[in-house]
């Protein structure tokens, strides 16, 4: 895989990432392209890079980048708001369309984890996007939060959100917190995070509690009902971080979408040599290829 460092703007903020090219890249040829979008911590160096390693041998050009405030990109550190990340993805699509390294014949979005719902929003009313794939995500923020904060604990979370909003508005006070206060991890996912993700540069940051409100407002299910592009959804059968019911909620809303069951949890299989990841890669690549041929 060849790699070229790139940067582009989103709301006048410089975002940094890389354009990944097949080893046998031919500047005179045209290629199907994928914008691979990160999950929660917004780092290209984790799963966008992994999908690039998987898809470039299949003949795809892949763009990966750090969201604003994350990794090597500019922006306020720890300000992770889903609506702003959607804008970053839309601007990544525009950059990929007009970059001068590779000639693009089709363009798709792939979102991992929290990014799975983001790409649905980013594709809406965007004629440059021909296909959308969401993997191991959640699609309605309230449903996700209720799965982790049942009963009275959800009311307590809403009170925390209201207090945080009041302090931001009345005093300009931004409460920074552990990234998993409003986005808890199940034990299996936490083990993978500790072993594989925390050592990655820029992973360990605090985030503004405003993220909780951003998640609460997020609804990609309703957006998916209006989506004009073909939609592919893959989900781990034993995913405890984002329970399979969250993907089933999307299936009920968009029965015409293509659904694929992953024989795994959330990210236990997410390494380039894992046969479960390689099977997922093959299924995604074939689906993207089939869509681009139509």
XYZ file of C-alpha atoms in Angstrom:
294
model
C 0.000 0.000 0.000
C 1.241 3.456 -0.923
C 0.497 6.386 1.375
C 0.371 10.126 0.753
C -0.128 12.632 3.580
C -2.969 15.084 2.907
C -4.766 17.958 4.554
C -7.990 19.818 3.838
C -10.300 22.300 5.519
C -13.526 21.849 7.454
C -15.086 25.055 8.826
C -11.668 26.682 8.257
C -10.089 24.015 10.494
C -7.222 22.033 8.998
C -7.862 18.290 9.026
C -4.953 15.931 8.413
C -4.886 12.379 7.154
C -3.658 10.210 4.329
C -4.616 9.011 0.891
C -3.946 5.283 0.594
C -3.257 3.798 -2.844
C -2.856 0.234 -4.145
C 0.732 -0.980 -4.528
C 0.256 -1.147 -8.295
C -1.376 2.285 -8.488
C -1.505 3.662 -12.043
C -1.979 7.457 -12.329
C -3.647 6.952 -15.702
C -6.307 4.548 -14.416
C -9.566 5.275 -12.600
C -10.399 3.796 -9.197
C -13.301 3.197 -6.844
C -12.695 5.228 -3.701
C -13.765 4.972 -0.074
C -13.704 7.565 2.694
C -13.055 5.394 5.773
C -14.419 7.169 8.857
C -13.310 6.651 12.425
C -15.351 5.772 15.451
C -15.357 7.529 18.796
C -11.838 8.881 19.236
C -11.601 10.136 15.659
C -8.153 8.748 14.826
C -7.176 7.742 11.321
C -4.304 5.685 12.761
C -6.701 3.053 14.116
C -9.587 1.723 12.028
C -9.514 3.930 8.906
C -5.910 2.780 8.438
C -6.963 -0.824 9.040
C -9.689 -0.624 6.392
C -7.206 1.003 4.019
C -4.834 -1.940 4.516
C -7.738 -4.250 3.741
C -9.255 -2.423 0.770
C -6.250 -1.146 -1.192
C -5.233 -4.706 -2.202
C -8.755 -4.997 -3.619
C -8.087 -2.041 -5.922
C -9.618 0.784 -3.866
C -8.243 4.220 -3.116
C -8.972 5.080 0.524
C -9.024 8.405 2.352
C -8.606 8.408 6.125
C -8.317 11.457 8.371
C -8.503 12.672 11.970
C -11.673 14.533 12.926
C -11.313 18.108 14.163
C -9.855 18.247 17.665
C -8.435 14.742 17.282
C -5.049 13.317 16.392
C -2.983 15.464 14.041
C -5.889 17.700 12.982
C -6.427 21.211 14.267
C -9.387 22.205 16.405
C -10.277 22.305 20.092
C -8.826 19.251 21.834
C -11.517 17.015 23.264
C -14.462 18.792 21.637
C -16.088 15.743 20.055
C -19.526 16.564 18.674
C -21.200 14.218 16.216
C -22.756 16.994 14.157
C -19.326 18.549 13.595
C -17.807 15.201 12.650
C -20.552 14.768 10.041
C -19.400 18.049 8.507
C -15.804 16.798 8.525
C -16.870 13.684 6.609
C -18.815 15.723 4.051
C -15.752 17.887 3.522
C -13.599 14.771 3.220
C -15.863 13.646 0.373
C -15.353 16.973 -1.394
C -11.599 16.769 -0.892
C -11.441 13.246 -2.292
C -13.481 14.276 -5.311
C -11.129 17.135 -6.183
C -7.714 15.825 -5.063
C -5.225 15.486 -7.916
C -3.450 12.226 -7.035
C -5.978 9.615 -8.140
C -8.776 9.648 -10.699
C -11.995 8.557 -8.971
C -14.799 6.759 -10.820
C -17.010 6.058 -7.786
C -17.031 7.165 -4.164
C -18.398 5.416 -1.083
C -18.499 6.098 2.645
C -17.546 3.544 5.296
C -18.123 4.306 8.961
C -16.897 2.266 11.896
C -18.511 2.266 15.368
C -19.861 5.724 16.147
C -18.884 6.636 12.593
C -21.452 4.179 11.198
C -24.295 6.591 11.884
C -22.228 9.620 10.915
C -21.761 8.410 7.344
C -25.531 8.057 6.889
C -25.960 11.713 7.787
C -22.986 12.723 5.621
C -24.443 10.927 2.589
C -27.892 12.516 2.775
C -28.506 14.813 -0.221
C -24.884 14.335 -1.291
C -24.791 13.260 -4.955
C -21.030 12.661 -4.767
C -21.624 9.632 -2.519
C -22.698 6.490 -4.336
C -22.899 3.992 -1.461
C -22.806 3.879 2.346
C -21.581 1.180 4.743
C -21.970 1.222 8.523
C -20.109 -1.332 10.653
C -20.734 -2.145 14.334
C -22.433 1.155 14.999
C -25.421 2.650 16.760
C -27.925 4.680 14.792
C -30.133 6.359 17.364
C -28.307 8.074 20.194
C -31.137 7.938 22.705
C -31.532 4.190 22.175
C -27.803 3.723 22.688
C -27.748 5.771 25.898
C -30.813 3.995 27.283
C -29.088 0.652 26.665
C -26.281 1.770 28.987
C -28.216 3.949 31.445
C -31.441 2.071 32.253
C -34.245 3.325 34.467
C -33.396 6.081 36.922
C -29.796 6.310 35.730
C -31.051 7.713 32.408
C -32.936 10.480 34.230
C -29.745 11.243 36.152
C -27.859 11.463 32.859
C -30.421 13.920 31.506
C -29.995 16.046 34.639
C -26.226 16.054 34.115
C -26.752 17.164 30.515
C -29.054 19.989 31.617
C -26.564 21.156 34.251
C -23.718 21.022 31.754
C -25.698 23.033 29.199
C -26.567 25.670 31.808
C -22.923 26.038 32.828
C -21.747 26.295 29.220
C -24.330 28.938 28.370
C -24.346 30.997 31.551
C -20.662 30.795 32.530
C -18.855 29.590 29.423
C -17.657 26.652 31.494
C -16.773 23.472 29.595
C -16.553 20.353 31.745
C -13.853 17.989 30.539
C -14.227 14.403 31.612
C -13.093 10.838 31.104
C -14.039 9.833 27.556
C -16.080 6.898 28.819
C -18.320 8.698 31.331
C -21.072 9.129 28.739
C -19.842 6.373 26.433
C -19.239 3.341 28.662
C -17.295 0.264 27.552
C -18.251 -3.333 28.163
C -15.469 -5.480 29.704
C -14.483 -7.227 26.448
C -14.232 -3.991 24.481
C -12.367 -2.352 27.360
C -9.767 -5.135 27.257
C -9.191 -4.529 23.535
C -9.006 -0.778 24.117
C -6.407 -1.216 26.878
C -4.287 -3.621 24.855
C -4.450 -2.202 21.327
C -5.849 1.329 21.319
C -4.557 3.203 24.365
C -0.930 2.851 23.180
C -1.826 4.723 19.948
C -0.611 8.316 19.935
C -3.359 10.871 20.754
C -5.807 8.198 21.950
C -5.812 9.128 25.629
C -7.600 12.464 25.889
C -10.343 13.975 27.989
C -13.535 15.029 26.207
C -16.168 17.657 26.881
C -19.293 16.282 28.549
C -21.261 18.048 25.820
C -20.654 14.838 23.852
C -23.471 13.223 25.859
C -25.976 15.779 24.569
C -24.651 15.362 21.035
C -25.213 11.606 21.237
C -28.671 12.091 22.747
C -29.774 14.286 19.819
C -28.299 11.963 17.188
C -30.726 10.055 14.965
C -29.435 8.364 11.829
C -32.452 6.035 11.680
C -34.779 8.754 10.422
C -32.089 9.993 8.042
C -31.625 6.468 6.688
C -35.323 6.351 5.752
C -34.649 9.248 3.378
C -31.301 7.994 2.096
C -31.148 7.673 -1.690
C -27.909 5.670 -1.805
C -27.663 1.902 -1.244
C -26.920 1.079 2.401
C -24.861 -1.811 3.819
C -24.916 -2.585 7.556
C -22.680 -5.121 9.312
C -22.936 -5.913 13.014
C -21.278 -8.276 15.488
C -23.584 -10.974 16.799
C -22.048 -10.659 20.283
C -21.462 -6.911 20.285
C -22.076 -5.747 23.854
C -20.886 -2.163 23.379
C -23.456 -1.521 20.641
C -26.013 -4.299 21.202
C -27.363 -5.917 18.010
C -30.805 -4.491 18.735
C -29.466 -1.067 17.776
C -28.769 -2.363 14.268
C -32.111 -4.166 14.191
C -33.761 -0.808 14.816
C -32.178 0.363 11.570
C -33.168 -2.836 9.749
C -36.802 -2.248 10.683
C -36.630 1.307 9.343
C -34.736 0.473 6.134
C -35.616 -3.125 5.188
C -34.199 -2.662 1.680
C -30.666 -2.224 3.068
C -28.139 -5.066 2.918
C -27.387 -6.553 6.344
C -24.421 -8.751 7.252
C -23.894 -10.582 10.549
C -20.323 -10.581 11.868
C -19.146 -13.606 13.848
C -17.627 -11.455 16.569
C -18.091 -8.852 19.276
C -17.267 -5.161 18.831
C -13.582 -4.923 17.976
C -12.070 -8.222 19.076
C -11.528 -9.210 15.414
C -10.256 -5.850 14.175
C -6.707 -6.732 13.093
C -5.464 -7.219 9.531
C -4.705 -10.924 9.994
C -7.940 -11.939 11.721
C -10.064 -14.200 9.478
C -13.278 -12.539 10.694
C -11.958 -9.122 9.635
C -10.745 -10.486 6.299
C -14.158 -12.003 5.599
C -15.808 -8.690 6.477
C -13.349 -6.903 4.186
C -14.189 -9.255 1.339
C -17.942 -8.806 1.792
C -17.654 -5.007 1.942
C -15.314 -4.841 -1.068
C -17.599 -7.012 -3.184
C -20.655 -4.990 -2.183
C -18.943 -1.692 -3.016
C -17.735 -3.133 -6.328
C -21.198 -4.397 -7.256
C -22.741 -1.005 -6.472
C -20.131 0.862 -8.528
C -20.841 -1.372 -11.557
C -24.497 -0.292 -11.664
